[in-house]
Tab-separated table of C-alpha atoms in Angstrom:
chain	number	residue	atom	x	y	z
A	7	MET	CA	15.746	19.582	-25.662
A	8	PRO	CA	13.359	19.307	-22.710
A	9	ALA	CA	11.065	22.217	-21.933
A	10	THR	CA	11.986	24.503	-19.054
A	11	ILE	CA	9.759	24.507	-16.004
A	12	GLN	CA	8.917	28.056	-14.962
A	13	MET	CA	7.407	28.386	-11.491
A	14	TYR	CA	5.681	31.453	-10.097
A	15	GLY	CA	5.178	32.235	-6.430
A	16	PRO	CA	2.477	34.435	-4.883
A	17	SER	CA	4.481	37.552	-5.848
A	18	GLY	CA	4.469	36.544	-9.511
A	19	THR	CA	8.278	36.267	-9.663
A	20	HIS	CA	10.038	33.295	-11.213
A	21	ILE	CA	11.551	30.804	-8.778
A	22	PRO	CA	13.635	27.741	-9.655
A	23	PRO	CA	12.149	24.269	-9.282
A	24	PRO	CA	12.683	22.926	-5.753
A	25	SER	CA	15.469	20.407	-5.255
A	26	PRO	CA	14.478	16.849	-4.246
A	27	SER	CA	15.332	17.608	-0.635
A	28	ASN	CA	13.089	20.679	-0.641
A	29	GLN	CA	10.288	18.692	-2.265
A	30	GLN	CA	10.577	16.089	0.456
A	31	LYS	CA	10.481	18.827	3.084
A	32	ALA	CA	7.352	20.338	1.529
A	33	HIS	CA	5.810	16.870	1.410
A	34	HIS	CA	6.294	16.121	5.087
A	35	ASN	CA	6.541	19.428	6.925
A	36	GLY	CA	2.921	19.963	7.899
A	37	SER	CA	3.719	22.654	10.479
A	38	ASP	CA	5.504	24.981	8.008
A	39	PRO	CA	2.989	27.551	6.707
A	40	SER	CA	5.265	28.290	3.716
A	41	ALA	CA	5.395	24.626	2.626
A	42	ILE	CA	4.420	24.128	-1.010
A	43	CYS	CA	1.182	22.140	-1.196
A	44	ALA	CA	0.480	21.865	-4.902
A	45	LYS	CA	1.237	23.267	-8.318
A	46	LEU	CA	-0.868	23.713	-11.441
A	47	VAL	CA	1.259	22.930	-14.486
A	48	THR	CA	0.544	24.205	-18.003
A	49	VAL	CA	2.279	24.660	-21.354
A	50	ASN	CA	2.318	28.326	-22.379
A	51	ARG	CA	3.847	29.167	-25.792
A	52	GLY	CA	5.906	25.990	-25.741
A	53	ARG	CA	7.188	26.415	-22.182
A	54	ARG	CA	6.124	24.403	-19.161
A	55	GLU	CA	5.061	26.754	-16.398
A	56	ALA	CA	3.438	26.246	-13.022
A	57	VAL	CA	1.418	28.194	-10.504
A	58	ILE	CA	2.837	27.406	-7.066
A	59	LEU	CA	0.319	27.029	-4.248
A	60	LYS	CA	1.298	27.396	-0.592
A	61	LEU	CA	-0.690	26.819	2.566
A	62	ASN	CA	-3.118	29.675	3.343
A	63	LYS	CA	-1.682	31.797	0.508
A	64	PRO	CA	-4.252	32.094	-2.322
A	65	ALA	CA	-3.061	32.530	-5.907
A	66	THR	CA	-5.082	34.185	-8.681
A	67	ILE	CA	-5.209	33.452	-12.411
A	68	GLY	CA	-6.571	36.018	-14.864
A	69	ARG	CA	-6.016	38.780	-17.388
A	70	ASN	CA	-5.339	41.459	-14.779
A	71	PRO	CA	-1.583	42.208	-14.512
A	72	ARG	CA	-1.898	42.018	-10.721
A	73	CYS	CA	-2.854	38.335	-10.846
A	74	ASP	CA	-0.254	35.846	-9.667
A	75	TYR	CA	-0.413	34.141	-13.063
A	76	VAL	CA	-1.428	36.330	-16.012
A	77	VAL	CA	-3.270	34.760	-18.951
A	78	ALA	CA	-4.091	36.786	-22.055
A	79	GLY	CA	-7.210	36.087	-24.067
A	80	THR	CA	-10.619	37.417	-25.035
A	81	PHE	CA	-12.468	34.860	-22.924
A	82	VAL	CA	-10.271	35.347	-19.832
A	83	SER	CA	-11.701	37.543	-17.052
A	84	GLY	CA	-9.696	40.020	-14.990
A	85	VAL	CA	-9.563	37.567	-12.098
A	86	HIS	CA	-10.710	34.326	-13.666
A	87	CYS	CA	-10.260	32.056	-10.644
A	88	THR	CA	-8.613	31.866	-7.227
A	89	LEU	CA	-6.642	28.841	-6.041
A	90	SER	CA	-6.382	28.026	-2.334
A	91	ALA	CA	-4.804	25.402	-0.094
A	92	VAL	CA	-5.951	24.943	3.502
A	93	ARG	CA	-5.468	22.232	6.077
A	94	SER	CA	-8.170	19.617	6.281
A	95	PRO	CA	-9.409	18.550	9.738
A	96	ASN	CA	-7.578	15.217	9.415
A	97	GLY	CA	-4.182	16.886	8.846
A	98	GLY	CA	-4.071	16.747	5.053
A	99	VAL	CA	-4.555	19.598	2.604
A	100	ILE	CA	-7.648	20.716	0.678
A	101	VAL	CA	-6.744	22.331	-2.657
A	102	SER	CA	-9.629	24.269	-4.198
A	103	CYS	CA	-10.480	26.548	-7.107
A	104	GLN	CA	-13.076	29.326	-6.903
A	105	ASP	CA	-14.404	30.505	-10.256
A	106	SER	CA	-15.241	34.215	-10.521
A	107	SER	CA	-15.272	34.557	-14.312
A	108	ARG	CA	-17.952	35.346	-16.885
A	109	ASN	CA	-17.214	32.314	-19.053
A	110	GLY	CA	-16.506	29.706	-16.391
A	111	ILE	CA	-13.854	26.987	-16.321
A	112	ARG	CA	-13.842	23.268	-17.073
A	113	LEU	CA	-12.846	20.710	-14.469
A	114	ASN	CA	-12.084	17.368	-16.142
A	115	GLY	CA	-14.366	18.410	-19.006
A	116	HIS	CA	-17.281	19.501	-16.793
A	117	ARG	CA	-18.187	23.195	-16.871
A	118	ILE	CA	-18.325	25.027	-13.560
A	119	ASN	CA	-19.340	28.633	-13.052
A	120	LYS	CA	-19.364	30.887	-9.983
A	121	THR	CA	-18.702	28.046	-7.571
A	122	VAL	CA	-15.850	26.378	-5.669
A	123	VAL	CA	-14.486	22.913	-6.424
A	124	ILE	CA	-11.851	20.723	-4.811
A	125	LEU	CA	-8.877	19.822	-6.992
A	126	MET	CA	-7.499	16.311	-6.696
A	127	HIS	CA	-4.094	15.155	-7.890
A	128	GLY	CA	-4.196	14.799	-11.679
A	129	ASP	CA	-7.291	16.959	-12.224
A	130	SER	CA	-7.442	19.010	-15.417
A	131	LEU	CA	-8.503	22.674	-15.137
A	132	GLU	CA	-9.243	24.438	-18.428
A	133	ILE	CA	-9.865	28.109	-19.126
A	134	PRO	CA	-12.082	28.088	-22.273
A	135	ASP	CA	-10.156	28.914	-25.478
A	136	SER	CA	-6.999	29.404	-23.430
A	137	LEU	CA	-4.707	27.322	-21.196
A	138	THR	CA	-5.231	23.960	-19.525
A	139	PHE	CA	-3.629	23.285	-16.127
A	140	THR	CA	-2.918	19.930	-14.495
A	141	CYS	CA	-3.078	19.829	-10.692
A	142	GLN	CA	-0.168	18.118	-8.950
A	143	HIS	CA	-0.339	17.641	-5.188
A	144	ILE	CA	3.065	17.846	-3.526
A	145	TRP	CA	2.001	17.657	0.116
A	146	LYS	CA	0.109	14.382	0.361
A	147	ASP	CA	-2.133	13.327	3.218
A	148	LEU	CA	-0.112	10.500	4.741
A	149	HIS	CA	-3.308	8.948	6.126
A	150	GLU	CA	-5.086	8.348	2.816
A	151	LYS	CA	-5.989	4.733	1.997
A	152	VAL	CA	-5.851	2.530	-1.057
A	153	GLU	CA	-9.318	1.211	-0.322
A	154	LEU	CA	-11.884	3.773	0.741
A	155	PHE	CA	-12.538	2.226	4.108
A	156	ASP	CA	-9.385	0.142	4.594
A	157	PRO	CA	-7.642	1.234	7.824
A	158	GLU	CA	-4.287	-0.307	6.954
A	159	HIS	CA	-2.658	0.525	3.613
A	160	PRO	CA	-1.467	3.926	2.268
A	161	THR	CA	-2.743	5.008	-1.119
A	162	GLN	CA	-0.733	5.485	-4.290
A	163	SER	CA	-3.420	6.959	-6.538
A	164	ALA	CA	-6.942	8.336	-6.463
A	165	ARG	CA	-9.634	5.656	-6.420
A	166	THR	CA	-13.409	5.683	-6.450
A	167	MET	CA	-16.301	3.413	-5.605
A	168	THR	CA	-19.873	3.640	-6.861
A	169	VAL	CA	-22.627	4.202	-4.295
A	170	GLY	CA	-25.981	4.614	-6.024
A	171	LYS	CA	-25.664	7.572	-8.394
A	172	TYR	CA	-22.523	8.803	-6.622
A	173	LEU	CA	-18.805	8.216	-7.136
A	174	VAL	CA	-17.065	8.314	-3.744
A	175	THR	CA	-13.325	9.057	-3.877
A	176	ASN	CA	-10.575	8.272	-1.388
A	177	GLN	CA	-9.912	12.004	-0.965
A	178	LYS	CA	-10.527	12.340	2.760
A	179	LEU	CA	-11.981	15.672	3.924
A	180	GLY	CA	-12.274	14.811	7.622
A	181	SER	CA	-12.633	11.978	10.085
A	182	GLY	CA	-13.775	11.298	13.619
A	183	SER	CA	-14.283	8.440	16.025
A	184	PHE	CA	-17.425	7.213	14.283
A	185	ALA	CA	-17.422	8.595	10.726
A	186	THR	CA	-15.205	9.549	7.803
A	187	VAL	CA	-15.968	12.243	5.217
A	188	HIS	CA	-14.820	11.807	1.605
A	189	LEU	CA	-15.160	13.860	-1.556
A	190	ALA	CA	-17.833	12.442	-3.877
A	191	PHE	CA	-19.430	13.251	-7.241
A	192	ASP	CA	-23.141	13.309	-8.060
A	193	THR	CA	-23.151	11.731	-11.533
A	194	SER	CA	-26.844	12.541	-12.070
A	195	HIS	CA	-26.074	16.258	-11.931
A	196	THR	CA	-25.401	18.001	-15.248
A	197	ASN	CA	-21.877	19.057	-14.283
A	198	CYS	CA	-21.104	16.106	-12.006
A	199	ARG	CA	-21.543	18.172	-8.833
A	200	GLN	CA	-19.064	17.682	-5.987
A	201	VAL	CA	-20.549	16.721	-2.610
A	202	ALA	CA	-19.308	15.479	0.755
A	203	CYS	CA	-19.966	11.849	1.665
A	204	LYS	CA	-20.169	11.073	5.379
A	205	THR	CA	-19.551	7.353	5.818
A	206	ILE	CA	-20.553	5.587	9.032
A	207	ARG	CA	-19.967	1.920	9.771
A	208	THR	CA	-23.160	0.365	11.166
A	209	LYS	CA	-22.286	-2.591	13.363
A	210	LYS	CA	-25.306	-2.589	15.664
A	211	GLU	CA	-29.007	-1.853	15.384
A	212	CYS	CA	-28.646	0.996	17.890
A	213	ASP	CA	-26.060	2.594	15.570
A	214	LYS	CA	-28.606	2.584	12.747
A	215	ARG	CA	-31.272	4.171	14.954
A	216	GLN	CA	-28.871	6.955	15.906
A	217	ILE	CA	-27.936	7.578	12.266
A	218	PHE	CA	-31.575	7.615	11.132
A	219	LYS	CA	-32.280	10.165	13.847
A	220	GLU	CA	-29.498	12.396	12.492
A	221	ILE	CA	-30.852	12.028	8.946
A	222	SER	CA	-34.395	12.820	10.101
A	223	ILE	CA	-33.184	16.007	11.801
A	224	LEU	CA	-31.122	17.132	8.779
A	225	ASN	CA	-34.074	16.597	6.435
A	226	ARG	CA	-36.085	19.122	8.466
A	227	LEU	CA	-33.462	21.859	8.163
A	228	GLU	CA	-32.825	24.358	5.372
A	229	HIS	CA	-30.669	27.343	6.299
A	230	PRO	CA	-27.519	28.946	4.801
A	231	ASN	CA	-25.624	28.391	8.068
A	232	ILE	CA	-26.572	24.724	8.518
A	233	ASN	CA	-25.069	21.864	6.530
A	234	ARG	CA	-27.527	20.729	3.870
A	235	ILE	CA	-28.309	17.063	3.237
A	236	TYR	CA	-28.788	15.886	-0.361
A	237	ASP	CA	-29.267	12.140	-0.195
A	238	THR	CA	-28.577	8.894	1.693
A	239	GLU	CA	-27.541	5.386	0.668
A	240	GLN	CA	-26.769	2.263	2.676
A	241	ASN	CA	-25.468	-1.267	2.327
A	242	ASP	CA	-24.922	-4.112	4.778
A	243	GLU	CA	-21.886	-2.442	6.341
A	244	PHE	CA	-22.062	1.327	5.830
A	245	MET	CA	-24.469	4.241	5.856
A	246	PHE	CA	-23.627	7.027	3.376
A	247	ILE	CA	-24.927	10.562	3.962
A	248	PHE	CA	-24.356	12.967	1.048
A	249	LEU	CA	-24.020	16.569	2.172
A	250	GLN	CA	-23.266	20.061	0.919
A	251	LEU	CA	-19.529	20.415	0.216
A	252	CYS	CA	-17.511	22.971	2.185
A	253	THR	CA	-14.001	23.679	0.874
A	254	GLY	CA	-12.532	25.901	3.606
A	255	GLY	CA	-11.848	23.301	6.305
A	256	ASP	CA	-13.232	23.731	9.818
A	257	LEU	CA	-13.157	26.659	12.236
A	258	PHE	CA	-10.752	24.953	14.647
A	259	THR	CA	-8.136	24.481	11.912
A	260	TYR	CA	-8.691	28.099	10.857
A	261	ILE	CA	-8.084	29.319	14.423
A	262	ILE	CA	-4.995	27.106	14.782
A	263	ALA	CA	-3.517	28.649	11.613
A	264	TYR	CA	-3.635	32.054	13.322
A	265	ALA	CA	-2.338	30.694	16.639
A	266	GLU	CA	0.688	29.091	14.969
A	267	LYS	CA	1.683	32.590	13.836
A	268	GLU	CA	1.196	33.843	17.427
A	269	SER	CA	-1.811	35.792	16.210
A	270	ARG	CA	-5.583	35.499	16.406
A	271	LEU	CA	-8.739	36.437	14.562
A	272	CYS	CA	-9.493	40.144	14.645
A	273	GLU	CA	-12.541	41.120	16.688
A	274	ALA	CA	-14.488	42.142	13.572
A	275	GLU	CA	-14.052	38.721	11.943
A	276	ALA	CA	-14.834	36.891	15.199
A	277	LYS	CA	-18.001	39.003	15.490
A	278	PHE	CA	-18.965	38.174	11.884
A	279	ILE	CA	-18.530	34.433	12.483
A	280	MET	CA	-20.326	34.594	15.835
A	281	TYR	CA	-23.260	36.445	14.270
A	282	GLN	CA	-23.723	33.651	11.724
A	283	LEU	CA	-23.421	30.995	14.422
A	284	LEU	CA	-26.141	32.649	16.504
A	285	ILE	CA	-28.399	33.084	13.461
A	286	GLY	CA	-28.007	29.378	12.714
A	287	LEU	CA	-28.709	28.482	16.358
A	288	LEU	CA	-31.780	30.704	16.412
A	289	TYR	CA	-33.153	28.827	13.401
A	290	LEU	CA	-32.242	25.454	14.912
A	291	HIS	CA	-33.919	26.250	18.224
A	292	SER	CA	-37.007	27.574	16.419
A	293	LYS	CA	-37.368	23.993	15.129
A	294	MET	CA	-37.044	22.747	18.731
A	295	ILE	CA	-33.719	21.039	17.925
A	296	SER	CA	-30.539	21.293	19.977
A	297	HIS	CA	-27.149	20.447	18.482
A	298	ARG	CA	-25.511	19.382	21.790
A	299	ASP	CA	-21.977	19.227	20.384
A	300	LEU	CA	-21.167	22.731	19.202
A	301	LYS	CA	-17.416	23.321	18.923
A	302	PRO	CA	-15.061	24.804	16.304
A	303	GLU	CA	-14.420	21.343	14.806
A	304	ASN	CA	-18.126	21.085	13.943
A	305	ILE	CA	-18.289	24.473	12.227
A	306	LEU	CA	-17.213	24.378	8.578
A	307	LEU	CA	-16.048	27.232	6.350
A	308	HIS	CA	-17.993	27.235	3.091
A	309	VAL	CA	-15.002	28.562	1.118
A	310	PRO	CA	-11.402	29.441	2.089
A	311	GLY	CA	-10.405	32.952	3.052
A	312	PRO	CA	-11.158	35.635	5.651
A	313	TYR	CA	-14.697	36.504	6.773
A	314	PRO	CA	-16.070	33.157	5.599
A	315	ARG	CA	-19.646	31.931	5.542
A	316	ILE	CA	-19.856	29.290	8.252
A	317	VAL	CA	-21.941	26.120	8.280
A	318	ILE	CA	-22.943	24.172	11.403
A	319	ALA	CA	-22.265	20.462	10.816
A	320	ASP	CA	-22.272	17.031	12.511
A	321	PHE	CA	-25.746	16.485	13.952
A	322	GLY	CA	-24.920	13.029	15.302
A	323	LEU	CA	-25.728	14.081	18.884
A	324	ALA	CA	-28.565	16.485	18.029
A	325	ARG	CA	-31.899	16.067	19.790
A	326	PRO	CA	-35.466	17.045	18.886
A	327	ARG	CA	-37.766	18.361	21.624
A	328	ALA	CA	-34.781	20.370	22.813
A	329	TYR	CA	-36.827	22.224	25.426
A	330	GLN	CA	-37.152	19.040	27.512
A	331	GLU	CA	-34.762	18.163	30.313
A	332	THR	CA	-32.655	15.053	29.891
A	333	LEU	CA	-30.624	12.880	32.237
A	334	ASN	CA	-28.180	11.828	29.528
A	335	VAL	CA	-25.225	14.151	29.058
A	336	CYS	CA	-23.461	14.184	25.694
A	337	GLY	CA	-21.184	16.488	23.765
A	338	THR	CA	-17.618	17.638	24.310
A	339	VAL	CA	-16.557	18.249	27.871
A	340	SER	CA	-14.585	21.458	27.127
A	341	TYR	CA	-17.747	23.093	25.773
A	342	LEU	CA	-20.307	21.784	28.283
A	343	PRO	CA	-22.135	24.210	30.615
A	344	PRO	CA	-21.687	23.895	34.408
A	345	GLU	CA	-24.929	21.926	34.816
A	346	GLY	CA	-23.707	19.471	32.180
A	347	ILE	CA	-20.390	18.994	33.986
A	348	LEU	CA	-22.188	18.387	37.292
A	349	ALA	CA	-24.533	15.895	35.646
A	350	LEU	CA	-21.565	13.766	34.563
A	351	ASP	CA	-20.989	12.659	38.157
A	352	GLN	CA	-24.506	13.121	39.514
A	353	GLU	CA	-26.818	11.181	37.245
A	354	HIS	CA	-29.972	12.418	38.955
A	355	LEU	CA	-29.284	15.953	37.691
A	356	LYS	CA	-30.898	17.092	34.445
A	357	TYR	CA	-29.927	19.640	31.837
A	358	VAL	CA	-31.534	21.167	28.726
A	359	GLY	CA	-29.935	21.113	25.277
A	360	MET	CA	-30.895	24.598	24.056
A	361	PRO	CA	-29.184	26.589	26.853
A	362	SER	CA	-26.230	24.216	26.529
A	363	ASP	CA	-25.853	25.232	22.863
A	364	CYS	CA	-25.758	28.885	23.886
A	365	TRP	CA	-23.037	28.198	26.464
A	366	SER	CA	-21.005	26.300	23.849
A	367	ALA	CA	-21.336	29.242	21.449
A	368	GLY	CA	-19.888	31.527	24.130
A	369	VAL	CA	-16.910	29.206	24.595
A	370	ILE	CA	-16.377	29.210	20.816
A	371	LEU	CA	-16.234	33.021	20.843
A	372	TYR	CA	-13.612	32.887	23.604
A	373	VAL	CA	-11.559	30.333	21.643
A	374	MET	CA	-11.677	32.528	18.514
A	375	LEU	CA	-10.153	35.423	20.448
A	376	TRP	CA	-7.550	33.268	22.210
A	377	TYR	CA	-4.210	32.424	20.641
A	378	ASP	CA	-2.344	30.058	22.985
A	379	ILE	CA	-1.546	27.177	20.621
A	380	HIS	CA	-0.849	24.724	23.459
A	381	ILE	CA	-4.199	25.325	25.173
A	382	LEU	CA	-6.069	25.112	21.851
A	383	LYS	CA	-4.509	21.753	21.001
A	384	THR	CA	-5.297	20.495	24.519
A	385	LEU	CA	-8.956	21.371	23.917
A	386	SER	CA	-8.915	19.287	20.760
A	387	PHE	CA	-7.249	16.323	22.507
A	388	THR	CA	-9.747	16.429	25.375
A	389	THR	CA	-12.574	16.419	22.850
A	390	VAL	CA	-11.534	13.154	21.256
A	391	GLN	CA	-10.932	11.356	24.537
A	392	TRP	CA	-14.220	12.461	26.053
A	393	ARG	CA	-16.336	11.625	23.039
A	394	SER	CA	-14.985	8.117	22.730
A	395	SER	CA	-15.531	7.475	26.440
A	396	PHE	CA	-19.049	8.834	26.795
A	397	ARG	CA	-20.682	8.056	23.457
A	398	ARG	CA	-22.559	5.149	25.026
A	399	ARG	CA	-24.488	7.616	27.183
A	400	VAL	CA	-26.210	9.307	24.264
A	401	ASP	CA	-29.968	9.017	24.514
A	402	ILE	CA	-31.771	7.745	21.458
């Protein structure tokens, strides 16, 4: 007789397995906040059970009776770990696990403790001397590829490629006009540390110069609110930049999640995020570097959840000697200061990157406190169109 599948929602109550039609709806309905994203399946006392994970609705596993899934055992902490699912910038879903236990957990045999990891489809999550869960993604990213950098074919299973000491997966964390970010593993690290791999196709020599400038800037920076660089690799076709992994998505996606519920960030949380952004900018400007493309899409959340630590990312348009005036305007038009807008049509006009960053930060604060979903999505659309049109004007 086959084992019964017991599924538990955020309230801890048993719910029946979804019918095929409901599974299909959860798979494709990206706009439904209640859509089931993933489940962690285990065998508990001979029964198959699963922790159900929904978008933006964390689930806890632990010994405490208030946890969404209760596990008894001497080595199990009150709240052993927290599972989360958030939208990724490219429209998929990032499923993550944050360990808060004394004894840690094992991801595919590697011990992790007091950190956050991304869970891919098929990953094994073990609580020591207790249960083992298998992660099953239900809501797939329809834009994933079979080959890591193949723009044509949809994927059927997770794949990896070796780049130096790293294993780069086809789990896409984000993408833009000029780069794609994938989940990767540092095999030289004791516990096979997860990192983000920014992959840029280098067709021209000028592309390489621009990338090396970004790498040079990142190597000079070390701050909790600025994305940290670990390593770089390159081959004849691609440049690979290995960066600190952030599991909470980006600020724009976070704001959109509120706007879709006809809500917005509370003033206290917006103030907390803005404070971190200004602290990061202060550090950046003290190094005489301007970012020149500050916007919510380029601000990452270190972990999912409210009041997050934010990390400034994407230094592709950053410029040293930021106190100097420049004739070349770059960035995103919706976040440019008035002098930058004027300089688009009047090429003799100059503007300075550091004040431009401050203006962009002010626009970001306004966007955090705004909740019109249509205007927010228009800002995002304008960003993409402008960047692709004006990239050639970036000064090297």
